[in-house]
Coordinates of C-alpha atoms in Angstrom, one line a residue:
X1 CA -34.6 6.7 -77.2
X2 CA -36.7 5.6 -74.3
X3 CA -33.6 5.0 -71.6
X4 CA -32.1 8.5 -73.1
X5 CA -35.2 10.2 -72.2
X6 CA -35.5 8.1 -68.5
X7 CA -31.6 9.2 -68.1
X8 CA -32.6 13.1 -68.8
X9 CA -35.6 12.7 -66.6
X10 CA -33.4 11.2 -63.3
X11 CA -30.2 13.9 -64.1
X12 CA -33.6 16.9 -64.2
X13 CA -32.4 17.9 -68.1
X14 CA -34.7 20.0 -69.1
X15 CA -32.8 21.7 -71.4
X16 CA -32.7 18.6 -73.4
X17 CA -36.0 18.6 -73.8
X18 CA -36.2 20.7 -77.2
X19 CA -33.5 18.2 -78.8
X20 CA -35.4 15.4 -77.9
X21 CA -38.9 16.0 -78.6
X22 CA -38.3 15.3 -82.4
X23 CA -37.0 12.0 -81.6
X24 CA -40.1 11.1 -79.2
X25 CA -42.6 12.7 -81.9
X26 CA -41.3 10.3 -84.4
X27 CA -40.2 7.1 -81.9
X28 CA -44.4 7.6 -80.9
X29 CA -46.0 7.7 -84.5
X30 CA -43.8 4.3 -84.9
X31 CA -44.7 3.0 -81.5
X32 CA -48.6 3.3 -81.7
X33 CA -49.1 1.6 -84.9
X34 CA -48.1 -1.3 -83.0
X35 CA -50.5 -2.8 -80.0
X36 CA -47.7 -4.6 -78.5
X37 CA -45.4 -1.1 -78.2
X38 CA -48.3 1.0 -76.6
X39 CA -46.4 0.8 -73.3
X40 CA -43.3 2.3 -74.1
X41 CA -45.3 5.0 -76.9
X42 CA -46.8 5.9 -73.2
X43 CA -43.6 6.4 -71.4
X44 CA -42.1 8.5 -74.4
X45 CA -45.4 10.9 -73.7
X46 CA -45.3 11.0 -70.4
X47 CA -41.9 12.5 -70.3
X48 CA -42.8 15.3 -71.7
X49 CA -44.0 17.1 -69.0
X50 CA -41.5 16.0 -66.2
X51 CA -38.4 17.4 -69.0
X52 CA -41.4 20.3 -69.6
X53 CA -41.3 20.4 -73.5
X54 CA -43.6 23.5 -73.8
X55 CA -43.2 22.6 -77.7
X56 CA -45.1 19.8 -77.8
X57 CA -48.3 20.8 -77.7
X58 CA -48.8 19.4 -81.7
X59 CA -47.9 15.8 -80.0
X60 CA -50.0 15.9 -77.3
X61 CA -53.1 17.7 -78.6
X62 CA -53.0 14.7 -81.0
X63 CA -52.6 12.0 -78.5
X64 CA -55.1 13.3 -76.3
X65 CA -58.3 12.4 -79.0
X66 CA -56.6 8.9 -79.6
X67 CA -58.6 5.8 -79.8
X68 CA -56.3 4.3 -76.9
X69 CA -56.8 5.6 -73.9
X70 CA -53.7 5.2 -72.5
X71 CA -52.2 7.6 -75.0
X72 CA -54.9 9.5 -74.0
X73 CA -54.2 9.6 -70.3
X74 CA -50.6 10.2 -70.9
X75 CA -51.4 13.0 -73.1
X76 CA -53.6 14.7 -70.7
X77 CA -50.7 13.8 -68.1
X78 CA -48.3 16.4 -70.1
X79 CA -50.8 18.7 -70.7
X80 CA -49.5 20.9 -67.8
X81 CA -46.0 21.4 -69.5
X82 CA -47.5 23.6 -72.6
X83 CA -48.8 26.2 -70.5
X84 CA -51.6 27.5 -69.6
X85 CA -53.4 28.9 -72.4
X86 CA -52.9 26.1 -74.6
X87 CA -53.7 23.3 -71.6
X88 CA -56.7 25.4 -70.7
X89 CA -59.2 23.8 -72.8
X90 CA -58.0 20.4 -73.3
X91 CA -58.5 20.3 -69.4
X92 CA -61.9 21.9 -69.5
X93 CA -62.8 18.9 -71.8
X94 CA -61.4 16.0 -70.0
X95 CA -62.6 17.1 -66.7
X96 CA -66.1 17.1 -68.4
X97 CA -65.4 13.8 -69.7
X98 CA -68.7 11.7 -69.2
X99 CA -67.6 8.5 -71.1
X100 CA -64.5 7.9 -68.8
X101 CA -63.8 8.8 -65.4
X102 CA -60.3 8.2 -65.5
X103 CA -59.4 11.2 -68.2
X104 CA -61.9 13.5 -65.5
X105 CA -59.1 11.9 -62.7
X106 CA -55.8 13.0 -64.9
X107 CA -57.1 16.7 -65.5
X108 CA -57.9 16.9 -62.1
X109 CA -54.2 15.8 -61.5
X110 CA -52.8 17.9 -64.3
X111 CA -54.3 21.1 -62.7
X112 CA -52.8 20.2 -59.5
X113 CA -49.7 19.6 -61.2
X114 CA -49.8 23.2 -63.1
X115 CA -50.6 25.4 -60.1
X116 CA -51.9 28.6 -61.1
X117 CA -55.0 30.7 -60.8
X118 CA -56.2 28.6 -64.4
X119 CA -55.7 25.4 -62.9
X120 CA -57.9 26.5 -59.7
X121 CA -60.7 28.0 -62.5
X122 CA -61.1 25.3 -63.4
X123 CA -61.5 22.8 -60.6
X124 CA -63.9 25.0 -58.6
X125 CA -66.0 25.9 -61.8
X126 CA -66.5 22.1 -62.1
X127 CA -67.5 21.4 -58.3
X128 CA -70.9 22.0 -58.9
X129 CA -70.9 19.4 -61.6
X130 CA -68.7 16.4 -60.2
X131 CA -70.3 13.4 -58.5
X132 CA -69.1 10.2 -56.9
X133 CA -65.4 9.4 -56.1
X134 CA -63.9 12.1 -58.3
X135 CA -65.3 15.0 -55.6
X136 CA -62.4 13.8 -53.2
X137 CA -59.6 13.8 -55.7
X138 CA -60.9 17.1 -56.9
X139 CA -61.2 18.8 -53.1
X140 CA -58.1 16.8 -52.5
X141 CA -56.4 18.8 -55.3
X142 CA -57.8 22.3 -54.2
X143 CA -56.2 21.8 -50.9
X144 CA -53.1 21.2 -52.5
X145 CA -53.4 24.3 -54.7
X146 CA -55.1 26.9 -52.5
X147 CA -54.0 25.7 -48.9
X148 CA -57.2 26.3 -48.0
X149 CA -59.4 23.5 -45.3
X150 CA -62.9 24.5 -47.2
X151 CA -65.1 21.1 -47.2
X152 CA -67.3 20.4 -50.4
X153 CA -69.4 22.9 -51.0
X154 CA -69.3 24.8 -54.1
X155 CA -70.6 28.3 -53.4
X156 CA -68.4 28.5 -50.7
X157 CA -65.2 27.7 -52.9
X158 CA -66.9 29.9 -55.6
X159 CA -66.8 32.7 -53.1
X160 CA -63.7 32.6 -51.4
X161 CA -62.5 32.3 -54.9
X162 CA -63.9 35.5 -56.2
X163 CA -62.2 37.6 -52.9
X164 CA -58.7 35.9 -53.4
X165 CA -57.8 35.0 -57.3
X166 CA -56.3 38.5 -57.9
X167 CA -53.5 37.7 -54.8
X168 CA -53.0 34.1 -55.5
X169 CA -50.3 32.4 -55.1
X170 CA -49.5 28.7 -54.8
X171 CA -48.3 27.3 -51.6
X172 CA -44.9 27.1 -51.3
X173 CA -43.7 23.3 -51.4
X174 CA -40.5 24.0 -50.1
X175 CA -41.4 25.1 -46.8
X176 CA -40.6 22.7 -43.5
X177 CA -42.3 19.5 -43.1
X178 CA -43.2 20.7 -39.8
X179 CA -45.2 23.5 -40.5
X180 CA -48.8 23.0 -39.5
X181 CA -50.6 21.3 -42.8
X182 CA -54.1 21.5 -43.9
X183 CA -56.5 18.9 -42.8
X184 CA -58.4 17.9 -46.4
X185 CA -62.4 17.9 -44.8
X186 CA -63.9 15.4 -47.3
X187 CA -67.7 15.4 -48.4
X188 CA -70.0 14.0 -45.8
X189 CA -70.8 11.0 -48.0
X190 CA -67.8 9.7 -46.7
X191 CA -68.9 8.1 -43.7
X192 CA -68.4 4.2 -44.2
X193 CA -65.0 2.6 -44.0
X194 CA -64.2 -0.9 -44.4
X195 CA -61.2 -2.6 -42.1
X196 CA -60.6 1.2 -41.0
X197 CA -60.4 2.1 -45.2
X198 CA -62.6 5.3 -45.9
X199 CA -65.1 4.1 -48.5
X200 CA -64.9 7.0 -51.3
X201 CA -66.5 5.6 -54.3
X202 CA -69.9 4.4 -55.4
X203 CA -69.1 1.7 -57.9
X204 CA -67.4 -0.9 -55.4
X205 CA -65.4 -4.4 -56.0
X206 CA -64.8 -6.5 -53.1
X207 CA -62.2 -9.3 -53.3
X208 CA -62.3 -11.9 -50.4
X209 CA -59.8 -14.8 -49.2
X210 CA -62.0 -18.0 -49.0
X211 CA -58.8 -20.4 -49.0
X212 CA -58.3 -22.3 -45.3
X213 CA -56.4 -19.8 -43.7
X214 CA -58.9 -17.7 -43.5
X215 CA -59.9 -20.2 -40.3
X216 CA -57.0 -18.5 -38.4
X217 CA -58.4 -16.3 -35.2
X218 CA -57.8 -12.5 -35.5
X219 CA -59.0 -9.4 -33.3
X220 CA -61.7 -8.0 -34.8
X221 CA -63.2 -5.4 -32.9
X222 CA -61.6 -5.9 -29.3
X223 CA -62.6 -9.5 -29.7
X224 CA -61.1 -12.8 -31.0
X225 CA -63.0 -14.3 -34.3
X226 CA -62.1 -16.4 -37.3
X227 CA -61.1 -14.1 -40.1
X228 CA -63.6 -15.7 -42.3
X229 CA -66.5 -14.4 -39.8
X230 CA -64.5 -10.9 -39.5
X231 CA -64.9 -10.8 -43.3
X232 CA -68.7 -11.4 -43.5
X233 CA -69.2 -9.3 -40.2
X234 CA -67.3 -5.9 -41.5
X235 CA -69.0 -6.7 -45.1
X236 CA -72.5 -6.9 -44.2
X237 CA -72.0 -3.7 -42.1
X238 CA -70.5 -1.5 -44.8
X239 CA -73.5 -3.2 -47.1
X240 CA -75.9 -1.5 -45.0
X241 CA -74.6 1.9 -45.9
X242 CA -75.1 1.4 -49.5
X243 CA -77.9 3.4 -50.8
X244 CA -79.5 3.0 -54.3
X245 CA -76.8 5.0 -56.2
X246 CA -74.2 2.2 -55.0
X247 CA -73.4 -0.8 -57.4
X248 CA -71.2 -3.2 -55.9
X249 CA -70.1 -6.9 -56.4
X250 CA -67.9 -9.6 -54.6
X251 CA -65.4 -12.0 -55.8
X252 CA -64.1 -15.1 -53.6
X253 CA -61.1 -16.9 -54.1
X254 CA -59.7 -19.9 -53.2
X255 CA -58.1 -22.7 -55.4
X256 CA -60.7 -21.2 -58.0
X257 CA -62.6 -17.7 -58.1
X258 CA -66.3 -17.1 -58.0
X259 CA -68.5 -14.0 -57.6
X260 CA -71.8 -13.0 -56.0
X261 CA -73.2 -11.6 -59.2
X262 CA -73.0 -11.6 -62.7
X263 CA -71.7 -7.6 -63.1
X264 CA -71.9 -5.1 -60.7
X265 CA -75.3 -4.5 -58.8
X266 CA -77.0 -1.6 -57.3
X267 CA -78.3 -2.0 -53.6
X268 CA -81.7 -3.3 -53.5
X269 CA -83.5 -5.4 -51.1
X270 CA -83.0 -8.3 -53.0
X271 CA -78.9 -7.7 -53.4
X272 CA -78.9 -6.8 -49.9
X273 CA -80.2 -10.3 -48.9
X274 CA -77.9 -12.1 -51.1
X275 CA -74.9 -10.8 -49.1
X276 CA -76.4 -11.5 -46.2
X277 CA -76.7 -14.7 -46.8

């Protein structure tokens, strides 16, 4: 069942889509009784949106208030495929998903996936409302949707929104490559970077090389250094930008692993030293 839905997926099928979806709804209810099958219950799901099997909304409205969260991510990954009025309010209750950021992340991605003036409802009604990493992938999606450079701010969204929903229209993907794109203007908390990475999130898990090739000189900033002392260096400075809303932790590897603290910290003095040191 699984490789004849992967082969309509590849060959674009969708008209297959309606003969299979009594064959995934049954292969799933098998699959999820068993802990060891999850993975391939997850795949079944998550074709149907790419085969869009408006149909099976019964499946996936199911799926979506499962006890494993996978099924629930792949669930809220089809959403998009049943439409808009019966997506609509499984995505307005995932993106206000307080217990787990990562069903607020796939409704964010479903919207951008669905494209239409509903999606963009609801992604600027919940600007006012998001925090931490999830405003980037949010504004991230908005660009995609609208076309539109607008940094982070809410009321601005909410107001160009108001003038232009009537006349909306997704941007056309098919256009040339070379046409001039939209630069996506991030939220100004988005100041520290670490090795030249933009640091987006504030829950943060660093993993460092401690093993005795990390003796071996590099150029760090115009200037040769042992990539050990590169590490600390570039560490300590993005450290400092932490403020109080920041937990953070660091894990060191070598022939065995270790780590700083016991779970992730906030930035306090006291943290702050420890790195340091």
């Amino acid at each position: 069942v699984l490789a004849a839905t992967k082969a309509a997926i590849s060959l674009e099928a969708t008209e297959l889509g309606p003969v299979l979806l009594p064959i995934i709804e049954k292969t799933v209810k098998k699959l999820r009784k068993d802990p060891s099958r999850i993975e391939e219950a997850v795949d079944l799901v998550q074709a149907i949106y790419p085969l869009r099997i408006k149909d099976a909304s019964k499946l996936v409205v199911k799926l979506s208030r499962s006890k494993n969260r996978f099924l629930r991510m792949a669930a809220v990954a089809a959403l998009p495929a049943l439409g808009e009025e019966e997506a609509k309010p499984l995505l307005a209750r995932h993106l206000a998903d307080k217990k787990d950021w990562r069903m607020q992340l796939g409704a964010i991605e479903a919207c951008r996936k669905m494209k239409t003036r509903t999606a963009v409802d609801l992604l600027i009604k919940r600007m006012s409302k998001q925090r931490g990493r999830l405003q980037y992938d949010l504004l991230a999606a908005l660009h995609d949707l609208t076309g539109v450079g607008m940094p982070y701010v809410a009321k601005d969204w909410e107001q160009w929104w108001v003038a232009n929903r009537e006349h909306y229209k997704p941007p056309d993907r098919q256009k040339p490559s070379s046409e001039k794109k939209t630069k996506v203007l991030f939220p100004d908390a988005a100041k520290a970077s670490y090795f030249g990475i933009k640091v987006l999130s504030n829950r943060l898990c660093f993993i460092a090389d401690t093993s005795g090739s990390m003796s071996a000189n590099m150029t760090y900033r115009d200037q040769s250094s042992r990539r050990i002392e590169a590490l600390k260096s570039e560490l300590r400075r993005l450290v400092k930008t932490f403020d109080k809303r920041t937990y953070f932790n660091l894990y060191f590897f070598e022939s065995e692993y270790s780590k700083l603290f016991k779970r992730l910290t906030p930035r306090t003095k006291k943290s702050k030293k420890t790195t340091k040191q």
